[in-house]
Amino acid sequence: MTLEFLNLQWVHPGLLLIVGAWAIPFLKGRIKRLAMLLLPAAALLVCLRMTPGSYGEVSFLGQDLVFGRVDKLSLMFSYVFSIMAFLGMVYSLHVQDDAQHVSALTYAGAALGVTFAGDFLSLAVFWELLAISSVLLVWLRREPSAIAAGFRYLLVHVFGGLLLLAGIAVHFGQTGSLAFEDMGAFSGGLAWTLILVAFLLNAAVPPLGAWLPDAYPEATVTGAVFMTAFTTKSAVYVLIRGFAGTEILVWLGAAMAVYGVVYAVLENDARRLLAYHIISQVGYMVCGVGIGTALALNGATAHAFAHILYKGLLFMGAGAVLQMTGRRKLSEMGGLYKTMPVTLGLYMVGAFAISAVPLFSGFVSKSMVISAAGEAHLGVIFLMLTLASAGTFLHTGLKLPYYMFFGKEPRASARAAQPKEPPRNMLVAMGLAAAACVLIGVFPRLLYQHLPNPVDYVPYTLQHVTSTLGMLGFTALGFFLLLKQLDPKPTISLDTDWFYRRGSAGIVKFVEGPLARVESGFVGEIYEFVIRLPVLGAANLLRKLDGLVDSALVGVGRSTLSLSRILKTVASGHAQHYGLMMAAGILVLLALAVFSR
């Protein structure tokens, strides 16, 4: 077996994050915070310096594994994954939980591993690492609801991983190759179907996507920001790579776009509402993959790039409100514009971006997919995507910020101390993400020049701008006319996760409680033996050694102080002190002379 990927001429940015993450618990203070920022910054720099080609080639059991397939498509996703990892770490600088930082950086590294994988075996390894590292961001919230949601999340993704491995095994048996290329030649076959379903599960395509709004709202405040970026967009990347032009994806993607908007109408939980809009927005990307034209694939790639940034910004805003108020239900919020105006302003940048308002990033990316549907004469698809865009503005751009920031305040008896702006690092991260959303919207060529296919698309035409503004204007008018009907209600929306929720509830009821205790204990054991003991234990050992050094230094200091006091007394200028010291010295000399014989 040859290991060319150890050649120092090429460094895998994903491994840089994964290996570097485990140094975080051993650091303290400013050095730790600096390392948290330098790791993703270094990964981005590595990606920016890459040139197209194959790197990290490994010969294993007669198969060529490629850990570094670099082309315009993989580079595009690597850039935004690295940028989001950096923004997420800025947003997390105030968090003292090392396990969260290790999990988040490992998660980002796994996404980069998927992006550069040129074969199915290395893809499967990083694919599983995505699930394992991301579920910890749910469990580390350390609440019963998060633990339960994390187990459901893990079981669904383990199932998806098994489908992927089964598809890879069948494909290898049929072709004798593990190369991950366009799967069009195997369309309709068993391997093709298994691999496609595995990818669709991670893309949260209904009815396989209920895990997303189930788990994301239960993650930690900072962990949810990372989760919005990597799992579904890694799935979009592999769909572009292997299943471009697959017709069924056109209809699945359009249905996703509408499905997410419809469920967002019913939601009262702010982060769950945003999670459903992830499904809706990924629908545009899946639809673009299915259309398969150069414009559609460029649109899917561009929209994935823009979506990661503005959806991260939206979750940062909702997370800031959750952290400062402890509330996540829209029916329990209101009046925050008075004390959190900066958060409101930055959130609205993300809201305008996801709603495809001109001069914001979503306008120059989402419209590419819609235009591709029009050019392909897919009238029904064009209409569905347009309606979904209006629904997105209705709920993410109007309903959520209205009830979160401007709605009726909770009664004073039920309200804690007036919330204030979140920590500065959270606002800085939001500001950087907002700036990126505006920069891409104003200068779309900055995005278009890196797309995988040549771009001949102009978003800022008079017709496109006026039609978009007209649609947004009528949507806003409808919102304010129907405001009373849109009041959030504390209800629970049933999704397809109902089936495995009911199944798991039956199992728990069957064992009458022990399973729940085993579940919690299992999570505790994982955390204890995988995270706490090997990593934090070593860090504690270093702290103890540091404490011993500090104690020794303190002892030396105290001895020096005592000696100085003695010398001060000796040098006091009193003759009796000198006489006593001389007498003591003579006695010491006599003693030495006697005992030396």
PDB file of C-alpha atoms in Angstrom, residues 197-377:
ATOM      1  CA  VAL A 197     -31.559   6.662  -1.516  1.00  0.00           C
ATOM      2  CA  ALA A 198     -28.642   7.005   0.918  1.00  0.00           C
ATOM      3  CA  PHE A 199     -27.763  10.385  -0.586  1.00  0.00           C
ATOM      4  CA  LEU A 200     -31.407  11.517  -0.568  1.00  0.00           C
ATOM      5  CA  LEU A 201     -31.705  10.631   3.107  1.00  0.00           C
ATOM      6  CA  ASN A 202     -28.829  12.958   4.003  1.00  0.00           C
ATOM      7  CA  ALA A 203     -30.325  15.617   1.747  1.00  0.00           C
ATOM      8  CA  ALA A 204     -33.514  15.389   3.884  1.00  0.00           C
ATOM      9  CA  VAL A 205     -35.746  14.630   0.908  1.00  0.00           C
ATOM     10  CA  PRO A 206     -39.283  13.785   2.159  1.00  0.00           C
ATOM     11  CA  PRO A 207     -40.366  11.307   3.374  1.00  0.00           C
ATOM     12  CA  LEU A 208     -36.766  10.644   4.466  1.00  0.00           C
ATOM     13  CA  GLY A 209     -36.099  14.099   5.917  1.00  0.00           C
ATOM     14  CA  ALA A 210     -38.058  14.325   9.173  1.00  0.00           C
ATOM     15  CA  TRP A 211     -34.826  13.775  11.110  1.00  0.00           C
ATOM     16  CA  LEU A 212     -33.757  17.342  10.273  1.00  0.00           C
ATOM     17  CA  PRO A 213     -36.496  19.389  12.017  1.00  0.00           C
ATOM     18  CA  ASP A 214     -36.466  16.779  14.781  1.00  0.00           C
ATOM     19  CA  ALA A 215     -32.755  17.068  15.631  1.00  0.00           C
ATOM     20  CA  TYR A 216     -31.536  20.529  14.578  1.00  0.00           C
ATOM     21  CA  PRO A 217     -33.714  22.505  17.038  1.00  0.00           C
ATOM     22  CA  GLU A 218     -32.465  20.266  19.868  1.00  0.00           C
ATOM     23  CA  ALA A 219     -28.772  20.883  19.199  1.00  0.00           C
ATOM     24  CA  THR A 220     -26.677  23.292  21.225  1.00  0.00           C
ATOM     25  CA  VAL A 221     -26.978  26.962  20.306  1.00  0.00           C
ATOM     26  CA  THR A 222     -23.657  26.922  18.472  1.00  0.00           C
ATOM     27  CA  GLY A 223     -23.871  23.309  17.291  1.00  0.00           C
ATOM     28  CA  ALA A 224     -27.039  23.998  15.314  1.00  0.00           C
ATOM     29  CA  VAL A 225     -25.151  26.603  13.268  1.00  0.00           C
ATOM     30  CA  PHE A 226     -22.658  23.968  12.123  1.00  0.00           C
ATOM     31  CA  MET A 227     -25.390  21.427  11.436  1.00  0.00           C
ATOM     32  CA  THR A 228     -27.147  23.758   8.990  1.00  0.00           C
ATOM     33  CA  ALA A 229     -24.050  23.780   6.782  1.00  0.00           C
ATOM     34  CA  PHE A 230     -22.575  20.358   6.282  1.00  0.00           C
ATOM     35  CA  THR A 231     -24.833  17.291   6.182  1.00  0.00           C
ATOM     36  CA  THR A 232     -27.443  18.363   3.623  1.00  0.00           C
ATOM     37  CA  LYS A 233     -24.998  20.303   1.477  1.00  0.00           C
ATOM     38  CA  SER A 234     -22.543  17.380   1.423  1.00  0.00           C
ATOM     39  CA  ALA A 235     -25.470  15.361   0.087  1.00  0.00           C
ATOM     40  CA  VAL A 236     -26.151  18.011  -2.563  1.00  0.00           C
ATOM     41  CA  TYR A 237     -22.492  17.831  -3.587  1.00  0.00           C
ATOM     42  CA  VAL A 238     -22.516  14.043  -4.095  1.00  0.00           C
ATOM     43  CA  LEU A 239     -25.832  14.268  -5.969  1.00  0.00           C
ATOM     44  CA  ILE A 240     -24.278  16.786  -8.374  1.00  0.00           C
ATOM     45  CA  ARG A 241     -21.238  14.566  -8.715  1.00  0.00           C
ATOM     46  CA  GLY A 242     -23.035  11.274  -9.290  1.00  0.00           C
ATOM     47  CA  PHE A 243     -26.670  11.846 -10.250  1.00  0.00           C
ATOM     48  CA  ALA A 244     -26.876  14.986 -12.396  1.00  0.00           C
ATOM     49  CA  GLY A 245     -29.771  14.795 -14.844  1.00  0.00           C
ATOM     50  CA  THR A 246     -31.739  12.174 -12.890  1.00  0.00           C
ATOM     51  CA  GLU A 247     -35.315  13.084 -13.773  1.00  0.00           C
ATOM     52  CA  ILE A 248     -36.949  11.956 -10.535  1.00  0.00           C
ATOM     53  CA  LEU A 249     -34.879  14.556  -8.662  1.00  0.00           C
ATOM     54  CA  VAL A 250     -36.679  17.349 -10.533  1.00  0.00           C
ATOM     55  CA  TRP A 251     -40.010  16.416  -8.969  1.00  0.00           C
ATOM     56  CA  LEU A 252     -38.570  15.453  -5.601  1.00  0.00           C
ATOM     57  CA  GLY A 253     -36.774  18.797  -5.364  1.00  0.00           C
ATOM     58  CA  ALA A 254     -39.831  20.840  -6.320  1.00  0.00           C
ATOM     59  CA  ALA A 255     -41.948  18.881  -3.840  1.00  0.00           C
ATOM     60  CA  MET A 256     -39.304  19.542  -1.166  1.00  0.00           C
ATOM     61  CA  ALA A 257     -39.412  23.281  -1.814  1.00  0.00           C
ATOM     62  CA  VAL A 258     -43.174  23.393  -1.277  1.00  0.00           C
ATOM     63  CA  TYR A 259     -43.196  20.813   1.544  1.00  0.00           C
ATOM     64  CA  GLY A 260     -40.779  22.781   3.718  1.00  0.00           C
ATOM     65  CA  VAL A 261     -42.759  25.994   3.282  1.00  0.00           C
ATOM     66  CA  VAL A 262     -46.078  24.314   4.148  1.00  0.00           C
ATOM     67  CA  TYR A 263     -44.702  22.849   7.364  1.00  0.00           C
ATOM     68  CA  ALA A 264     -43.107  26.176   8.273  1.00  0.00           C
ATOM     69  CA  VAL A 265     -46.618  27.669   8.231  1.00  0.00           C
ATOM     70  CA  LEU A 266     -47.569  25.362  11.093  1.00  0.00           C
ATOM     71  CA  GLU A 267     -44.508  25.912  13.236  1.00  0.00           C
ATOM     72  CA  ASN A 268     -44.280  27.816  16.499  1.00  0.00           C
ATOM     73  CA  ASP A 269     -40.703  26.845  17.390  1.00  0.00           C
ATOM     74  CA  ALA A 270     -38.312  29.373  15.790  1.00  0.00           C
ATOM     75  CA  ARG A 271     -35.458  26.968  15.120  1.00  0.00           C
ATOM     76  CA  ARG A 272     -37.827  24.242  13.922  1.00  0.00           C
ATOM     77  CA  LEU A 273     -39.385  26.735  11.477  1.00  0.00           C
ATOM     78  CA  LEU A 274     -35.916  27.547  10.144  1.00  0.00           C
ATOM     79  CA  ALA A 275     -35.141  23.831   9.927  1.00  0.00           C
ATOM     80  CA  TYR A 276     -38.138  23.263   7.658  1.00  0.00           C
ATOM     81  CA  HIS A 277     -36.897  26.066   5.457  1.00  0.00           C
ATOM     82  CA  ILE A 278     -33.599  24.176   5.105  1.00  0.00           C
ATOM     83  CA  ILE A 279     -35.632  21.373   3.531  1.00  0.00           C
ATOM     84  CA  SER A 280     -37.347  23.880   1.265  1.00  0.00           C
ATOM     85  CA  GLN A 281     -34.121  25.534   0.128  1.00  0.00           C
ATOM     86  CA  VAL A 282     -32.297  22.242  -0.423  1.00  0.00           C
ATOM     87  CA  GLY A 283     -35.261  21.377  -2.641  1.00  0.00           C
ATOM     88  CA  TYR A 284     -34.115  24.035  -5.118  1.00  0.00           C
ATOM     89  CA  MET A 285     -30.686  22.422  -5.222  1.00  0.00           C
ATOM     90  CA  VAL A 286     -32.042  18.885  -5.673  1.00  0.00           C
ATOM     91  CA  CYS A 287     -34.334  20.142  -8.433  1.00  0.00           C
ATOM     92  CA  GLY A 288     -31.390  21.811 -10.155  1.00  0.00           C
ATOM     93  CA  VAL A 289     -29.423  18.563 -10.007  1.00  0.00           C
ATOM     94  CA  GLY A 290     -32.347  16.762 -11.611  1.00  0.00           C
ATOM     95  CA  ILE A 291     -32.706  19.285 -14.431  1.00  0.00           C
ATOM     96  CA  GLY A 292     -29.038  18.644 -15.139  1.00  0.00           C
ATOM     97  CA  THR A 293     -28.292  21.491 -17.565  1.00  0.00           C
ATOM     98  CA  ALA A 294     -25.193  23.635 -17.137  1.00  0.00           C
ATOM     99  CA  LEU A 295     -27.301  26.522 -15.821  1.00  0.00           C
ATOM    100  CA  ALA A 296     -29.189  24.260 -13.406  1.00  0.00           C
ATOM    101  CA  LEU A 297     -26.024  22.662 -12.007  1.00  0.00           C
ATOM    102  CA  ASN A 298     -24.419  26.072 -11.644  1.00  0.00           C
ATOM    103  CA  GLY A 299     -27.580  27.202  -9.875  1.00  0.00           C
ATOM    104  CA  ALA A 300     -27.561  24.229  -7.500  1.00  0.00           C
ATOM    105  CA  THR A 301     -23.902  24.866  -6.658  1.00  0.00           C
ATOM    106  CA  ALA A 302     -24.323  28.633  -6.270  1.00  0.00           C
ATOM    107  CA  HIS A 303     -27.436  28.229  -4.159  1.00  0.00           C
ATOM    108  CA  ALA A 304     -25.668  25.718  -1.901  1.00  0.00           C
ATOM    109  CA  PHE A 305     -22.885  28.261  -1.387  1.00  0.00           C
ATOM    110  CA  ALA A 306     -25.282  31.132  -0.667  1.00  0.00           C
ATOM    111  CA  HIS A 307     -27.585  28.977   1.465  1.00  0.00           C
ATOM    112  CA  ILE A 308     -24.831  27.877   3.836  1.00  0.00           C
ATOM    113  CA  LEU A 309     -24.017  31.489   4.623  1.00  0.00           C
ATOM    114  CA  TYR A 310     -27.509  32.930   5.020  1.00  0.00           C
ATOM    115  CA  LYS A 311     -28.954  29.905   6.790  1.00  0.00           C
ATOM    116  CA  GLY A 312     -26.024  29.946   9.187  1.00  0.00           C
ATOM    117  CA  LEU A 313     -26.766  33.638   9.802  1.00  0.00           C
ATOM    118  CA  LEU A 314     -30.453  32.899  10.467  1.00  0.00           C
ATOM    119  CA  PHE A 315     -29.632  30.160  12.957  1.00  0.00           C
ATOM    120  CA  MET A 316     -27.090  32.458  14.599  1.00  0.00           C
ATOM    121  CA  GLY A 317     -29.818  35.054  15.092  1.00  0.00           C
ATOM    122  CA  ALA A 318     -32.327  32.554  16.465  1.00  0.00           C
ATOM    123  CA  GLY A 319     -29.606  31.038  18.633  1.00  0.00           C
ATOM    124  CA  ALA A 320     -28.688  34.437  20.031  1.00  0.00           C
ATOM    125  CA  VAL A 321     -32.308  35.000  21.041  1.00  0.00           C
ATOM    126  CA  LEU A 322     -32.480  31.540  22.583  1.00  0.00           C
ATOM    127  CA  GLN A 323     -29.290  32.101  24.555  1.00  0.00           C
ATOM    128  CA  MET A 324     -30.273  35.535  25.856  1.00  0.00           C
ATOM    129  CA  THR A 325     -33.951  34.826  26.604  1.00  0.00           C
ATOM    130  CA  GLY A 326     -34.150  31.063  27.055  1.00  0.00           C
ATOM    131  CA  ARG A 327     -37.205  31.091  24.753  1.00  0.00           C
ATOM    132  CA  ARG A 328     -37.665  29.376  21.397  1.00  0.00           C
ATOM    133  CA  LYS A 329     -41.452  29.561  20.867  1.00  0.00           C
ATOM    134  CA  LEU A 330     -42.732  32.477  18.792  1.00  0.00           C
ATOM    135  CA  SER A 331     -45.840  32.634  20.978  1.00  0.00           C
ATOM    136  CA  GLU A 332     -43.570  33.404  23.960  1.00  0.00           C
ATOM    137  CA  MET A 333     -41.479  36.125  22.312  1.00  0.00           C
ATOM    138  CA  GLY A 334     -41.905  39.760  21.365  1.00  0.00           C
ATOM    139  CA  GLY A 335     -40.544  43.222  21.994  1.00  0.00           C
ATOM    140  CA  LEU A 336     -36.912  42.223  21.524  1.00  0.00           C
ATOM    141  CA  TYR A 337     -36.269  44.992  18.997  1.00  0.00           C
ATOM    142  CA  LYS A 338     -35.869  47.328  21.964  1.00  0.00           C
ATOM    143  CA  THR A 339     -32.984  45.487  23.587  1.00  0.00           C
ATOM    144  CA  MET A 340     -31.526  43.424  20.688  1.00  0.00           C
ATOM    145  CA  PRO A 341     -31.577  45.824  17.703  1.00  0.00           C
ATOM    146  CA  VAL A 342     -28.210  44.680  16.306  1.00  0.00           C
ATOM    147  CA  THR A 343     -29.315  41.050  16.337  1.00  0.00           C
ATOM    148  CA  LEU A 344     -32.527  42.080  14.588  1.00  0.00           C
ATOM    149  CA  GLY A 345     -30.672  43.983  11.865  1.00  0.00           C
ATOM    150  CA  LEU A 346     -28.243  41.163  11.158  1.00  0.00           C
ATOM    151  CA  TYR A 347     -31.001  38.562  11.184  1.00  0.00           C
ATOM    152  CA  MET A 348     -32.941  40.561   8.604  1.00  0.00           C
ATOM    153  CA  VAL A 349     -29.969  40.452   6.224  1.00  0.00           C
ATOM    154  CA  GLY A 350     -30.225  36.659   6.302  1.00  0.00           C
ATOM    155  CA  ALA A 351     -34.003  36.876   5.955  1.00  0.00           C
ATOM    156  CA  PHE A 352     -33.713  39.067   2.844  1.00  0.00           C
ATOM    157  CA  ALA A 353     -31.067  36.734   1.413  1.00  0.00           C
ATOM    158  CA  ILE A 354     -33.153  33.565   1.806  1.00  0.00           C
ATOM    159  CA  SER A 355     -36.169  35.423   0.404  1.00  0.00           C
ATOM    160  CA  ALA A 356     -34.219  36.331  -2.778  1.00  0.00           C
ATOM    161  CA  VAL A 357     -34.558  40.090  -2.285  1.00  0.00           C
ATOM    162  CA  PRO A 358     -32.463  41.978  -4.896  1.00  0.00           C
ATOM    163  CA  LEU A 359     -28.962  42.943  -3.713  1.00  0.00           C
ATOM    164  CA  PHE A 360     -28.811  39.895  -1.424  1.00  0.00           C
ATOM    165  CA  SER A 361     -27.185  36.537  -2.161  1.00  0.00           C
ATOM    166  CA  GLY A 362     -30.302  34.404  -2.587  1.00  0.00           C
ATOM    167  CA  PHE A 363     -31.461  36.610  -5.457  1.00  0.00           C
ATOM    168  CA  VAL A 364     -28.439  35.735  -7.604  1.00  0.00           C
ATOM    169  CA  SER A 365     -28.388  32.011  -6.790  1.00  0.00           C
ATOM    170  CA  LYS A 366     -31.989  30.807  -6.385  1.00  0.00           C
ATOM    171  CA  SER A 367     -33.039  32.536  -9.599  1.00  0.00           C
ATOM    172  CA  MET A 368     -30.563  30.424 -11.594  1.00  0.00           C
ATOM    173  CA  VAL A 369     -32.447  27.242 -10.731  1.00  0.00           C
ATOM    174  CA  ILE A 370     -35.852  28.829 -11.413  1.00  0.00           C
ATOM    175  CA  SER A 371     -34.586  30.178 -14.750  1.00  0.00           C
ATOM    176  CA  ALA A 372     -33.191  26.748 -15.624  1.00  0.00           C
ATOM    177  CA  ALA A 373     -36.647  25.262 -15.035  1.00  0.00           C
ATOM    178  CA  GLY A 374     -38.126  27.882 -17.341  1.00  0.00           C
ATOM    179  CA  GLU A 375     -35.535  27.249 -20.069  1.00  0.00           C
ATOM    180  CA  ALA A 376     -36.271  23.516 -19.835  1.00  0.00           C
ATOM    181  CA  HIS A 377     -39.990  24.278 -20.363  1.00  0.00           C
TER     182      HIS A 377
END
